JSON list of N, CA and C in Angstrom, two decimals:
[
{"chain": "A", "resi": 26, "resn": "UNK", "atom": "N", "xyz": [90.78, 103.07, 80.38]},
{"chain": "A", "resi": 26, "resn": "UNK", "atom": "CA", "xyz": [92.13, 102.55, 80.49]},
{"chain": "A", "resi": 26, "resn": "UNK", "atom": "C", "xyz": [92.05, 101.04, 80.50]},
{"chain": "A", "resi": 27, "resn": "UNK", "atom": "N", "xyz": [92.71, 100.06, 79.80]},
{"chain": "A", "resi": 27, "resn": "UNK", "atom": "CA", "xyz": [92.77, 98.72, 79.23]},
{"chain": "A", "resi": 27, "resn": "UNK", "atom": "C", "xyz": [93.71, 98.36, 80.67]},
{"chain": "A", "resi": 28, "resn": "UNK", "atom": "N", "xyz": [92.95, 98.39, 81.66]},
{"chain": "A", "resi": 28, "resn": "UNK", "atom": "CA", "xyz": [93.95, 97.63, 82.65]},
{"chain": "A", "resi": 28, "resn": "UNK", "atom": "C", "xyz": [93.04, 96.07, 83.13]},
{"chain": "A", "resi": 29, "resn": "UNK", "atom": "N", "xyz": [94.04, 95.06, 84.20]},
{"chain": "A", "resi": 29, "resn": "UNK", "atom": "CA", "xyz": [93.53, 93.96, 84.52]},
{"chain": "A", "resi": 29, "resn": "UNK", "atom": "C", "xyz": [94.02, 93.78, 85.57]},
{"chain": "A", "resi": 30, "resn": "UNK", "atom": "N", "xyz": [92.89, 93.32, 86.84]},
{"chain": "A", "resi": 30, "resn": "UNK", "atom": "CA", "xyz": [93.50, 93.09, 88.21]},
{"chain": "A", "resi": 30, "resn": "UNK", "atom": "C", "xyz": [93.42, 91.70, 88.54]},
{"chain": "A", "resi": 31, "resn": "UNK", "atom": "N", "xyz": [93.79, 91.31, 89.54]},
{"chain": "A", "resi": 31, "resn": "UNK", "atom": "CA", "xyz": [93.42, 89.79, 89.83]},
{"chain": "A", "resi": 31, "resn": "UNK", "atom": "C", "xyz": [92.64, 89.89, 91.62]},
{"chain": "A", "resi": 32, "resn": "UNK", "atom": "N", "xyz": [92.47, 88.65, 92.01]},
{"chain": "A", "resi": 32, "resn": "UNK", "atom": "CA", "xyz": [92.21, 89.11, 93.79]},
{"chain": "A", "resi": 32, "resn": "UNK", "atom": "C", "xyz": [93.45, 88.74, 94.46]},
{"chain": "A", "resi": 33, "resn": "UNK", "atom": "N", "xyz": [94.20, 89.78, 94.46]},
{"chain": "A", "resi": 33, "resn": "UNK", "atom": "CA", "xyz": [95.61, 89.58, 94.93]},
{"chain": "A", "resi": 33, "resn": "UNK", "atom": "C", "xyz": [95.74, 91.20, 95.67]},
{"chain": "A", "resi": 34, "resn": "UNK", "atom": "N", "xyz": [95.33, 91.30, 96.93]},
{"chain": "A", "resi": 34, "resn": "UNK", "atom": "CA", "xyz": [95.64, 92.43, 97.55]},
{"chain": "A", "resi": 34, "resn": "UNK", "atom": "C", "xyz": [97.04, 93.56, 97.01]},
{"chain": "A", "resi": 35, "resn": "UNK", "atom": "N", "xyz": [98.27, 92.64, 97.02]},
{"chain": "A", "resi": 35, "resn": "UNK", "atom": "CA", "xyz": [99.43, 93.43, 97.29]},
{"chain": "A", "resi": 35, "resn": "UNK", "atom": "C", "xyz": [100.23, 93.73, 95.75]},
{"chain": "A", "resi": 36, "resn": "UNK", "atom": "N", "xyz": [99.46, 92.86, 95.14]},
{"chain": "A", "resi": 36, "resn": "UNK", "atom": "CA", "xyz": [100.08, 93.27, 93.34]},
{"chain": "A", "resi": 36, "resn": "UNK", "atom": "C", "xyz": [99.50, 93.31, 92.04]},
{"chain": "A", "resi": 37, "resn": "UNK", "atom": "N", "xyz": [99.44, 94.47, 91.82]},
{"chain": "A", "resi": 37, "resn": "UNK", "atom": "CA", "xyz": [98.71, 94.33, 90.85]},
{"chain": "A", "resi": 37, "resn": "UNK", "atom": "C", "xyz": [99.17, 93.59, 89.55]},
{"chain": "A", "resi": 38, "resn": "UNK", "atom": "N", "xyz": [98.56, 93.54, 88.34]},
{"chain": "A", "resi": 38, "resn": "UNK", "atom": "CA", "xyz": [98.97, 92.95, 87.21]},
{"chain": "A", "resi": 38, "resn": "UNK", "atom": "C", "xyz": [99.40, 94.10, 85.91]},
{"chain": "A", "resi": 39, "resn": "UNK", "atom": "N", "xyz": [98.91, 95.26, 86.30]},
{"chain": "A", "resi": 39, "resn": "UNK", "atom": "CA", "xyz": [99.24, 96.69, 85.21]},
{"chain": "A", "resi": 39, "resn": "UNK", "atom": "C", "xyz": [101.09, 96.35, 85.37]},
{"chain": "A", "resi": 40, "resn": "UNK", "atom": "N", "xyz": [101.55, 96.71, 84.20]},
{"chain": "A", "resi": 40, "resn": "UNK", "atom": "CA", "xyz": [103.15, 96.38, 83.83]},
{"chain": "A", "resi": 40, "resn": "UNK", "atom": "C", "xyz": [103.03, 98.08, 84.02]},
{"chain": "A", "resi": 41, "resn": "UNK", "atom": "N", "xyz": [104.20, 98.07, 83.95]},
{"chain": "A", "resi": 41, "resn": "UNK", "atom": "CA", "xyz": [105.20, 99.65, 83.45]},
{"chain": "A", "resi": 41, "resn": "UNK", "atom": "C", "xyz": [106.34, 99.39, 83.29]},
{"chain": "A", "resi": 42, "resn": "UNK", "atom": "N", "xyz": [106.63, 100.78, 82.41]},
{"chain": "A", "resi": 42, "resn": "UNK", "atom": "CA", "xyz": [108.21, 100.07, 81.87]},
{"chain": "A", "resi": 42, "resn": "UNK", "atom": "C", "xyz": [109.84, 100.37, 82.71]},
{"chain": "A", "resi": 43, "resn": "UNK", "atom": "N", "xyz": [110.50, 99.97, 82.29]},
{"chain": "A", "resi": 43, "resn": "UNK", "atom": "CA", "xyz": [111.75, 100.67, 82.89]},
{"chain": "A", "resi": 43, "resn": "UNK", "atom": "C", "xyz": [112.06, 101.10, 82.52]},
{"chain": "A", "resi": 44, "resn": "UNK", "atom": "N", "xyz": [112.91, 102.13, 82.77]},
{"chain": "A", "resi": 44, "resn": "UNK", "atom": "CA", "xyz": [113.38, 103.84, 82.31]},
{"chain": "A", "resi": 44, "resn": "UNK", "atom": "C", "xyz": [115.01, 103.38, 81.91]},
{"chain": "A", "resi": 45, "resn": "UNK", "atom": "N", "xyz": [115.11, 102.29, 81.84]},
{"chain": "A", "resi": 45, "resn": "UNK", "atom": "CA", "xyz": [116.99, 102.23, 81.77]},
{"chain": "A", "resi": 45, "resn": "UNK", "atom": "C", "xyz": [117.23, 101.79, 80.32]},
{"chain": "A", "resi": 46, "resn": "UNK", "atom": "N", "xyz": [118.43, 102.04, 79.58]},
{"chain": "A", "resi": 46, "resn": "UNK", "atom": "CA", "xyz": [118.74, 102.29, 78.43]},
{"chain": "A", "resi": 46, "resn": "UNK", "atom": "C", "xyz": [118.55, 100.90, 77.59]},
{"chain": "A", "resi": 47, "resn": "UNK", "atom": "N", "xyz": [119.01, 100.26, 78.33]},
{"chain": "A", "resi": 47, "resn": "UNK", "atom": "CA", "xyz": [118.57, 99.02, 78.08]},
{"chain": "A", "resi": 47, "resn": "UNK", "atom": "C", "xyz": [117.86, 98.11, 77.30]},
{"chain": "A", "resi": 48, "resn": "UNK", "atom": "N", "xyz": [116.22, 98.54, 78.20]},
{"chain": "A", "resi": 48, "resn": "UNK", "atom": "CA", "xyz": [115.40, 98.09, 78.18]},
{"chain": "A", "resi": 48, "resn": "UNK", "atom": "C", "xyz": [114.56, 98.94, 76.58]},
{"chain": "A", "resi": 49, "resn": "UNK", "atom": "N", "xyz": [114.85, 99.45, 76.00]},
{"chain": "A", "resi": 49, "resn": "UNK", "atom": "CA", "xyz": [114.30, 100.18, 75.26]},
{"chain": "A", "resi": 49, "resn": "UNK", "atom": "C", "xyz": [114.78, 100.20, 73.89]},
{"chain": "A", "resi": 50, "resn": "UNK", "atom": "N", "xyz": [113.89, 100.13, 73.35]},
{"chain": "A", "resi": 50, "resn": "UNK", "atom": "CA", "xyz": [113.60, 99.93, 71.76]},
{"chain": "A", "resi": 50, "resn": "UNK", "atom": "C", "xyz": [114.57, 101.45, 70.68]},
{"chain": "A", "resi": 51, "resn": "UNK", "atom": "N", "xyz": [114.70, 100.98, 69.78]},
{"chain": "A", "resi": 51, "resn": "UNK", "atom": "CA", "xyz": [115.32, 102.52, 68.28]},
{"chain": "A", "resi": 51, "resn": "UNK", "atom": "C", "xyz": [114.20, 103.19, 69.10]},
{"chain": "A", "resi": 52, "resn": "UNK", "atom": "N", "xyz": [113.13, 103.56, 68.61]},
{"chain": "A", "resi": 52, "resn": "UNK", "atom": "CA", "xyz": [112.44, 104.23, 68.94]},
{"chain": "A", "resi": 52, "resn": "UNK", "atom": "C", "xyz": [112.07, 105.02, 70.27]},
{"chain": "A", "resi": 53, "resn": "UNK", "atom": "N", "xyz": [113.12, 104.37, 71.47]},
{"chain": "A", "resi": 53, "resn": "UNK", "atom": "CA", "xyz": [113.17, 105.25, 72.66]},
{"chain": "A", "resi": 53, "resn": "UNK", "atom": "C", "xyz": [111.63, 104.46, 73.50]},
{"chain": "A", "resi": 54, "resn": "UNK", "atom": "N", "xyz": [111.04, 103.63, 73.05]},
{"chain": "A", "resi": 54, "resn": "UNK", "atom": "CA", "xyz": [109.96, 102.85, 73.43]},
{"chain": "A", "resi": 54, "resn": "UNK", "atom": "C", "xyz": [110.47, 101.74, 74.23]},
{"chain": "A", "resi": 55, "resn": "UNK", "atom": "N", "xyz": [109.98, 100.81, 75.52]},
{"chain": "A", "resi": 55, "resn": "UNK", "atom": "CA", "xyz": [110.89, 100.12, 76.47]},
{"chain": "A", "resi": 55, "resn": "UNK", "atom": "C", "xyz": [110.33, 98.80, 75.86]},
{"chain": "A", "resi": 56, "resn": "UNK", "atom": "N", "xyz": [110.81, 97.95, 75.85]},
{"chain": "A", "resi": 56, "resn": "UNK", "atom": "CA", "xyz": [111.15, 96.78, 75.45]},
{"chain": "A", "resi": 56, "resn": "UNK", "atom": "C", "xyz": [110.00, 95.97, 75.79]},
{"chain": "A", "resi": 57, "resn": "UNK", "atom": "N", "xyz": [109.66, 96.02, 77.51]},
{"chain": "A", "resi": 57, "resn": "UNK", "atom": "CA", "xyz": [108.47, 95.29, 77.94]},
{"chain": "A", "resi": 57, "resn": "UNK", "atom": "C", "xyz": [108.08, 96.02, 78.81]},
{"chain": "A", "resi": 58, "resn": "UNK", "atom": "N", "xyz": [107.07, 95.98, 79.74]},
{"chain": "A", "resi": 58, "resn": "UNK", "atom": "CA", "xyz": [106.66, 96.67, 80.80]},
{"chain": "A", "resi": 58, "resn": "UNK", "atom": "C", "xyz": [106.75, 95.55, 82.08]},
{"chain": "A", "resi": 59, "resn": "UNK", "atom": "N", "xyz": [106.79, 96.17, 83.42]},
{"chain": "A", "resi": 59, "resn": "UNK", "atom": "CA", "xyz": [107.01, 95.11, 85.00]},
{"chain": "A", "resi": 59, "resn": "UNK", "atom": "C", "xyz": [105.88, 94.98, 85.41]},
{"chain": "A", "resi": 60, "resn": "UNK", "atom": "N", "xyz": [106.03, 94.17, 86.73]},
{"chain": "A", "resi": 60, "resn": "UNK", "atom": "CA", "xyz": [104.81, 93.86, 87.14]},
{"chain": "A", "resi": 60, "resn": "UNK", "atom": "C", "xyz": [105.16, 94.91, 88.79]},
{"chain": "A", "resi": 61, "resn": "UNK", "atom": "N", "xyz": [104.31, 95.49, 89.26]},
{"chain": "A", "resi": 61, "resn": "UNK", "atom": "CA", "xyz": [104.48, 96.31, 90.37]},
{"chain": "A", "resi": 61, "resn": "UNK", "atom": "C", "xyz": [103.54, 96.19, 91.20]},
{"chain": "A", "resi": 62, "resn": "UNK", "atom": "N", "xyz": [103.56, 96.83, 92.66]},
{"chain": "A", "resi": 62, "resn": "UNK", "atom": "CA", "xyz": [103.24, 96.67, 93.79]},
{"chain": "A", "resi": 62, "resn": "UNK", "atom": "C", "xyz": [101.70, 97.71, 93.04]},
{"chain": "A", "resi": 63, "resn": "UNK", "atom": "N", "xyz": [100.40, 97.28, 93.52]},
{"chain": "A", "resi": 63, "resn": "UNK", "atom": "CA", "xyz": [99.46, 98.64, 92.91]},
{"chain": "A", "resi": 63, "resn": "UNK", "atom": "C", "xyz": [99.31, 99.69, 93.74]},
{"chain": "A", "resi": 64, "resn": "UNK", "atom": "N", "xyz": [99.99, 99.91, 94.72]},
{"chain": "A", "resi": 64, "resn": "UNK", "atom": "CA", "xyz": [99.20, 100.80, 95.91]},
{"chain": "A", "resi": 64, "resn": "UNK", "atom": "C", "xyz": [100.67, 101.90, 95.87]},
{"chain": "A", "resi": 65, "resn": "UNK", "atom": "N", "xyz": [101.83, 101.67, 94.92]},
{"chain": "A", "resi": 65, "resn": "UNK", "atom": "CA", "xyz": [102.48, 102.26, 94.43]},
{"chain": "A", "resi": 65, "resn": "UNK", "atom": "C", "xyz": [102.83, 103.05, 93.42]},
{"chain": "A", "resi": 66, "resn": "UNK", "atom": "N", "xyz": [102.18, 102.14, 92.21]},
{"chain": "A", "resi": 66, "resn": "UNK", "atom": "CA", "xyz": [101.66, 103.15, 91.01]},
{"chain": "A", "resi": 66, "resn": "UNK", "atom": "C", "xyz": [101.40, 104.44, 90.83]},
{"chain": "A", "resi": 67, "resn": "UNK", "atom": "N", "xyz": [100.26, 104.98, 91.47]},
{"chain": "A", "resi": 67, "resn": "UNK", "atom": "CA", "xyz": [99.54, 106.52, 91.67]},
{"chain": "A", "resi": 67, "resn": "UNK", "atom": "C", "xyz": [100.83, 107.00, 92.17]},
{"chain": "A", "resi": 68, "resn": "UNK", "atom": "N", "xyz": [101.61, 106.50, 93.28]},
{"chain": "A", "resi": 68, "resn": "UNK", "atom": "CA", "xyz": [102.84, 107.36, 93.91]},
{"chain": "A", "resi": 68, "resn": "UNK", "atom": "C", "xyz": [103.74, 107.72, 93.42]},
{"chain": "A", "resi": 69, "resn": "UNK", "atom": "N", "xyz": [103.72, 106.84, 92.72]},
{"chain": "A", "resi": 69, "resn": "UNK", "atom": "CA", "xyz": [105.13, 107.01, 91.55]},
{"chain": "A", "resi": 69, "resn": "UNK", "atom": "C", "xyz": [104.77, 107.71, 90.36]},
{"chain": "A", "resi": 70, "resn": "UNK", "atom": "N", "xyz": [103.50, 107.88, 89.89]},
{"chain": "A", "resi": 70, "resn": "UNK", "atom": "CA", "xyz": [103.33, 108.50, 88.93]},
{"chain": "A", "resi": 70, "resn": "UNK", "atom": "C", "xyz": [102.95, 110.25, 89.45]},
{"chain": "A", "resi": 71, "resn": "UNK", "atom": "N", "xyz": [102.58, 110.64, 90.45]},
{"chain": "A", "resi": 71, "resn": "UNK", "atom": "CA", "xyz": [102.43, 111.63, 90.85]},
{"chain": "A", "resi": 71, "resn": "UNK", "atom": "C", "xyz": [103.80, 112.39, 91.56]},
{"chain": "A", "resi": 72, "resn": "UNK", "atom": "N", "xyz": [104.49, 111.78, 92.42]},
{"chain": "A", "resi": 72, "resn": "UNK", "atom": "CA", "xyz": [105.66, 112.18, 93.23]},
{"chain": "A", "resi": 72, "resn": "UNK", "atom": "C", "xyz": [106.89, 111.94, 92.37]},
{"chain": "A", "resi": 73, "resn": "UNK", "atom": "N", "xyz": [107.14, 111.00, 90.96]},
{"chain": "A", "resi": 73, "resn": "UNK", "atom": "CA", "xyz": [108.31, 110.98, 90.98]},
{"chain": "A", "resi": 73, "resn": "UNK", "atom": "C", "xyz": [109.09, 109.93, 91.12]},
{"chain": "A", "resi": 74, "resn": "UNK", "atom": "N", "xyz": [108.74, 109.38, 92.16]},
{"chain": "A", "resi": 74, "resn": "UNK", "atom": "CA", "xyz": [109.36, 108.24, 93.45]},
{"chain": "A", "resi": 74, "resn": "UNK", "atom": "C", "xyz": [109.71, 107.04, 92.45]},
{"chain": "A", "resi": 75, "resn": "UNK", "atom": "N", "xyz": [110.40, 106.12, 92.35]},
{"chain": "A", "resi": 75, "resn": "UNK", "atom": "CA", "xyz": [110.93, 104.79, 91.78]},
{"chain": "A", "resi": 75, "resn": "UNK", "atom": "C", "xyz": [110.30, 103.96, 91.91]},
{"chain": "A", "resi": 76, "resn": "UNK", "atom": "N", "xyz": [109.82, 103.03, 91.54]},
{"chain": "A", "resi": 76, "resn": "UNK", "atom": "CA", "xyz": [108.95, 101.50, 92.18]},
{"chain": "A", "resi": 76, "resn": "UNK", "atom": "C", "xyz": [109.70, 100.23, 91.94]},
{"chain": "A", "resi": 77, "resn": "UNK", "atom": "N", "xyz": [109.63, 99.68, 92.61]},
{"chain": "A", "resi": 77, "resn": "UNK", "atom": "CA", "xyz": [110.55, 98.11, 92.74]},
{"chain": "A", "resi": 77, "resn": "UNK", "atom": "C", "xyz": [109.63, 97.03, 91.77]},
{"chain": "A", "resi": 78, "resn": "UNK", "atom": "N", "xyz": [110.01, 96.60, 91.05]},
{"chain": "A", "resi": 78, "resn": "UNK", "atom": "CA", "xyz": [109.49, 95.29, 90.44]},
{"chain": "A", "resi": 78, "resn": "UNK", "atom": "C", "xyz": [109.96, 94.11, 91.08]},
{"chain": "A", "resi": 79, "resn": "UNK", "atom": "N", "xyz": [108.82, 93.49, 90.49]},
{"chain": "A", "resi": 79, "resn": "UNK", "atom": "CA", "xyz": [108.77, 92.00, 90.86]},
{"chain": "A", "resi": 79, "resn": "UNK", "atom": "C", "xyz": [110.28, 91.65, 90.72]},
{"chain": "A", "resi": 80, "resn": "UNK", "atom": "N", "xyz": [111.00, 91.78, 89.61]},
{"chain": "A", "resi": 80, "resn": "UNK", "atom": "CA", "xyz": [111.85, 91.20, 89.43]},
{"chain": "A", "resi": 80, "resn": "UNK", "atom": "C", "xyz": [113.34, 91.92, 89.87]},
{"chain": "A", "resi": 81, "resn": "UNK", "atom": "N", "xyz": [113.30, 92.66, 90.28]},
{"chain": "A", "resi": 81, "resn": "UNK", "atom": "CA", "xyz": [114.09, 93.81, 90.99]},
{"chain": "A", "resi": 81, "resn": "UNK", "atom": "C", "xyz": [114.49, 95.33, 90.66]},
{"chain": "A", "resi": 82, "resn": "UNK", "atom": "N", "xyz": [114.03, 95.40, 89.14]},
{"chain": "A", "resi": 82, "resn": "UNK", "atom": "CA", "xyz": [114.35, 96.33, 88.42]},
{"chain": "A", "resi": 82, "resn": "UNK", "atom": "C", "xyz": [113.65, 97.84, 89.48]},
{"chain": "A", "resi": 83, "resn": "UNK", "atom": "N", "xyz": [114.43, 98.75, 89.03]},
{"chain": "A", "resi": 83, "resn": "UNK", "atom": "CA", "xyz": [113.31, 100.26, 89.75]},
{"chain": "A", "resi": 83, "resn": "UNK", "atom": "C", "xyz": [113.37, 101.15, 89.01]},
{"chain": "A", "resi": 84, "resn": "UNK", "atom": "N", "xyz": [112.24, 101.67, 89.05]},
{"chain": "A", "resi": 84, "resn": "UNK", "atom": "CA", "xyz": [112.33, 103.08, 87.45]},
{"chain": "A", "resi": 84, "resn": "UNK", "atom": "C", "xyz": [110.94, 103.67, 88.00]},
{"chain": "A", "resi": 85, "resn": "UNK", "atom": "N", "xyz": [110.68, 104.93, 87.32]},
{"chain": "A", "resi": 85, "resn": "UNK", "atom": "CA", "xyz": [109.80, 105.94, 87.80]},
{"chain": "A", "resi": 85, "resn": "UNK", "atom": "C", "xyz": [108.74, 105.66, 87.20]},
{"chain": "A", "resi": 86, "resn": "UNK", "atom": "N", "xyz": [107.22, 105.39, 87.24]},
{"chain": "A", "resi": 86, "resn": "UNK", "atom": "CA", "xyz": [106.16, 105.26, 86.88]},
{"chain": "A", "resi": 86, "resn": "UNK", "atom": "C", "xyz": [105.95, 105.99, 85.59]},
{"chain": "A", "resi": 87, "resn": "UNK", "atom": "N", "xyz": [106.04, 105.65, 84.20]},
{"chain": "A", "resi": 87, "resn": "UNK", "atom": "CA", "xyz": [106.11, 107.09, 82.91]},
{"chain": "A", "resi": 87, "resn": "UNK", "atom": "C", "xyz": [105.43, 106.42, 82.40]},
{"chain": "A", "resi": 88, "resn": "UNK", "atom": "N", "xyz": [104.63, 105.45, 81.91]},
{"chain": "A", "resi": 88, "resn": "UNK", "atom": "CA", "xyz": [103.58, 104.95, 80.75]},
{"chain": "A", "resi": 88, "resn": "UNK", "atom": "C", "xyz": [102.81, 103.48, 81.43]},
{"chain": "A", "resi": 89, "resn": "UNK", "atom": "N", "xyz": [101.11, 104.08, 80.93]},
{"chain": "A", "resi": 89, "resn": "UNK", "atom": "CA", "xyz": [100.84, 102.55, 80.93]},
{"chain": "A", "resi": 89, "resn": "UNK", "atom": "C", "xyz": [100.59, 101.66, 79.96]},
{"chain": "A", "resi": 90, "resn": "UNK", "atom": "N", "xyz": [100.66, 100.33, 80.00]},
{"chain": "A", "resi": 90, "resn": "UNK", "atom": "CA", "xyz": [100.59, 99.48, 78.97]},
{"chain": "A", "resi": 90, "resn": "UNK", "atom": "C", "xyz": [99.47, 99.89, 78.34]},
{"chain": "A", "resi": 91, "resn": "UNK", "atom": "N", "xyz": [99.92, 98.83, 76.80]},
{"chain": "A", "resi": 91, "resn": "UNK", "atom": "CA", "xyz": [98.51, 98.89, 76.10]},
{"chain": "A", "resi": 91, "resn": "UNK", "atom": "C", "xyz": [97.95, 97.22, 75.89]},
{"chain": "A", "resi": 92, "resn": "UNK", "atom": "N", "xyz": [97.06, 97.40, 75.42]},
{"chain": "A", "resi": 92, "resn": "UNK", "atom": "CA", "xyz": [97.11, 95.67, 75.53]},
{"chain": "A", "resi": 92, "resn": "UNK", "atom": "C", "xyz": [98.13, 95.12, 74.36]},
{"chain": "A", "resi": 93, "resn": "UNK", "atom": "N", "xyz": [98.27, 93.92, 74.80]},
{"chain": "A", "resi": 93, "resn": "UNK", "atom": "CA", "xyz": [99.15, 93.29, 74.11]},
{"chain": "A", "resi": 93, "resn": "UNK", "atom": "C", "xyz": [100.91, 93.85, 74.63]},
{"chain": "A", "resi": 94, "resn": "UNK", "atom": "N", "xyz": [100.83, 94.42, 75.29]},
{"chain": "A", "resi": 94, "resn": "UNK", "atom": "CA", "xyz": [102.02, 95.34, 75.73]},
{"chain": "A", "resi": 94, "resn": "UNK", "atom": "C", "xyz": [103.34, 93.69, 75.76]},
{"chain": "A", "resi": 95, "resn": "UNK", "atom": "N", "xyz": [104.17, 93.49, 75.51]},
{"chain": "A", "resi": 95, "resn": "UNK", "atom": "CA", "xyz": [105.18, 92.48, 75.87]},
{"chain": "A", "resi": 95, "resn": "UNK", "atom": "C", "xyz": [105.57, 92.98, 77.34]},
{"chain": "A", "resi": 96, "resn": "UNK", "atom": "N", "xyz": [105.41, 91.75, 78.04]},
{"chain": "A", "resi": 96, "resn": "UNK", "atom": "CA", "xyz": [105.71, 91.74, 79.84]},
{"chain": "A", "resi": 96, "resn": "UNK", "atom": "C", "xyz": [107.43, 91.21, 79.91]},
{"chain": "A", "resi": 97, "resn": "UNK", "atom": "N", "xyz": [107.79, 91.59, 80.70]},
{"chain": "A", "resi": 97, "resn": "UNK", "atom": "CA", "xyz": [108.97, 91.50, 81.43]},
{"chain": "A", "resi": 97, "resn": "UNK", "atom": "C", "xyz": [108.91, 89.64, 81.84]},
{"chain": "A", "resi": 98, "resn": "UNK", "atom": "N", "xyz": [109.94, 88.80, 81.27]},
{"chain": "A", "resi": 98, "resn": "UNK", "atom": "CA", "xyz": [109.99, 87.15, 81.54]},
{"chain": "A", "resi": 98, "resn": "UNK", "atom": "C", "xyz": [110.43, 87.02, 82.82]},
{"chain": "A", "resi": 99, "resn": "UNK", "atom": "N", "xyz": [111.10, 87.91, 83.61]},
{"chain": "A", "resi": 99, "resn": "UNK", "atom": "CA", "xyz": [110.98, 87.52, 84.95]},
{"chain": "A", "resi": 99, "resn": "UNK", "atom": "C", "xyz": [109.87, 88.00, 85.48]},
{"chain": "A", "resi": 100, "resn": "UNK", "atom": "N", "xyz": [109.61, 89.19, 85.50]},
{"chain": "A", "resi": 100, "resn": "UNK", "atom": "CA", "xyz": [107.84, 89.40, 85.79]},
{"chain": "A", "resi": 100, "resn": "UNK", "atom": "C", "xyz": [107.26, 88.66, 85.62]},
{"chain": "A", "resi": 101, "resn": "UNK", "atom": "N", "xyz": [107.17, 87.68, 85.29]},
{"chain": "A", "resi": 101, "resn": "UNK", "atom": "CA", "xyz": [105.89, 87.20, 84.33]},
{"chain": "A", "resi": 101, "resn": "UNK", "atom": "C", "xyz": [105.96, 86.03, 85.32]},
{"chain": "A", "resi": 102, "resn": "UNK", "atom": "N", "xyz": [107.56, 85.58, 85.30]},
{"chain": "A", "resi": 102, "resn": "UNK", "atom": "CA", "xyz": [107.78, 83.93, 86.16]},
{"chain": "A", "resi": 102, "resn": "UNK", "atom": "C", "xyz": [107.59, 84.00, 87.62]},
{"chain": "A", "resi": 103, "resn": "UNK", "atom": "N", "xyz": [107.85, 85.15, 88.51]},
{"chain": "A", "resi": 103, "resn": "UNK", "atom": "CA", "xyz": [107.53, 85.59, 89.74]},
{"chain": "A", "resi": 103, "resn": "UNK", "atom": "C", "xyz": [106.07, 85.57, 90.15]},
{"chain": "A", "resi": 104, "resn": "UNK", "atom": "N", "xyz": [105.64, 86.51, 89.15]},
{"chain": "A", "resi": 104, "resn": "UNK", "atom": "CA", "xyz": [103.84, 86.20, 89.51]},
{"chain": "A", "resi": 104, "resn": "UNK", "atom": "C", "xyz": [103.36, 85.17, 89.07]},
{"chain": "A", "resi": 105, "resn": "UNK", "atom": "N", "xyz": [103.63, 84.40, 88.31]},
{"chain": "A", "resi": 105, "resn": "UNK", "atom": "CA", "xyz": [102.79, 82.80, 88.13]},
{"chain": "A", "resi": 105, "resn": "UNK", "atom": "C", "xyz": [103.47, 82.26, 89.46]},
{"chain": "A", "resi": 106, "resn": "UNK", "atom": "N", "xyz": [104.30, 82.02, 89.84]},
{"chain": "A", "resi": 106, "resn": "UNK", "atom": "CA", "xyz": [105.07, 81.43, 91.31]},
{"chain": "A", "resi": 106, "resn": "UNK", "atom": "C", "xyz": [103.62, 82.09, 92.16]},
{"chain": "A", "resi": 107, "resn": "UNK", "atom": "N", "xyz": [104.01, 83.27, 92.35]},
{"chain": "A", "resi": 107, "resn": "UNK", "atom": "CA", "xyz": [103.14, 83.57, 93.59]},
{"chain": "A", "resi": 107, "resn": "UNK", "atom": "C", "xyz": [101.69, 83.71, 93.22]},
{"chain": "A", "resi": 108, "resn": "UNK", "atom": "N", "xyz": [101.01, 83.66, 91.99]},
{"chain": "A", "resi": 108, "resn": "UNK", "atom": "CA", "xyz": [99.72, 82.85, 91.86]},
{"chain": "A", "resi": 108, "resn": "UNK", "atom": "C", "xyz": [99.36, 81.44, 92.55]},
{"chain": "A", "resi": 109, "resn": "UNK", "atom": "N", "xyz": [100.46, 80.33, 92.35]},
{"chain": "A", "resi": 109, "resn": "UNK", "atom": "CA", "xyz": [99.79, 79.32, 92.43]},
{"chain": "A", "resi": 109, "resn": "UNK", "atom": "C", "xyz": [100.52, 78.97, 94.04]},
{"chain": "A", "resi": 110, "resn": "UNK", "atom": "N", "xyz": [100.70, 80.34, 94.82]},
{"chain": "A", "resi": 110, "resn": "UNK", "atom": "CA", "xyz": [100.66, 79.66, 96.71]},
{"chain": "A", "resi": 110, "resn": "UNK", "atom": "C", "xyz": [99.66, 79.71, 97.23]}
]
């Protein structure tokens, strides 16, 4: 699996996408993927359960990126913020 962590206890860097109509491509494919809590991931992908993004969005754990995946621009601006505290 093409994933990437950083040394950041509480977040990981794996995106996932959002499930809202929105966000998603003709093809039923989501637009970008979020940045999420990691110790939530497995939970959400096993139980069901919703996960909160960085940027506030919440949707159920359903795909992981691939590389090159396009990230979410508030995702993206939240974790460079809280990189460089």
């Amino acid at each position: 699996m093409g994933t990437q962590t950083i040394d950041r206890p509480d977040v990981d860097i794996k995106e996932r996408p959002d499930t809202d109509a929105t966000d998603r491509g003709d093809d039923d494919t989501p637009k970008f993927f979020h940045y999420v809590k990691k110790n939530k991931i497995a939970e959400s992908a096993v139980m069901g359960n919703h996960v909160v993004a960085l940027c506030g969005e919440t949707f159920p754990v359903t795909r992981s990126p691939k590389p090159g995946s396009p990230v979410c621009p508030k995702c993206k601006k939240i974790y460079n913020r809280m990189r460089k505290e």
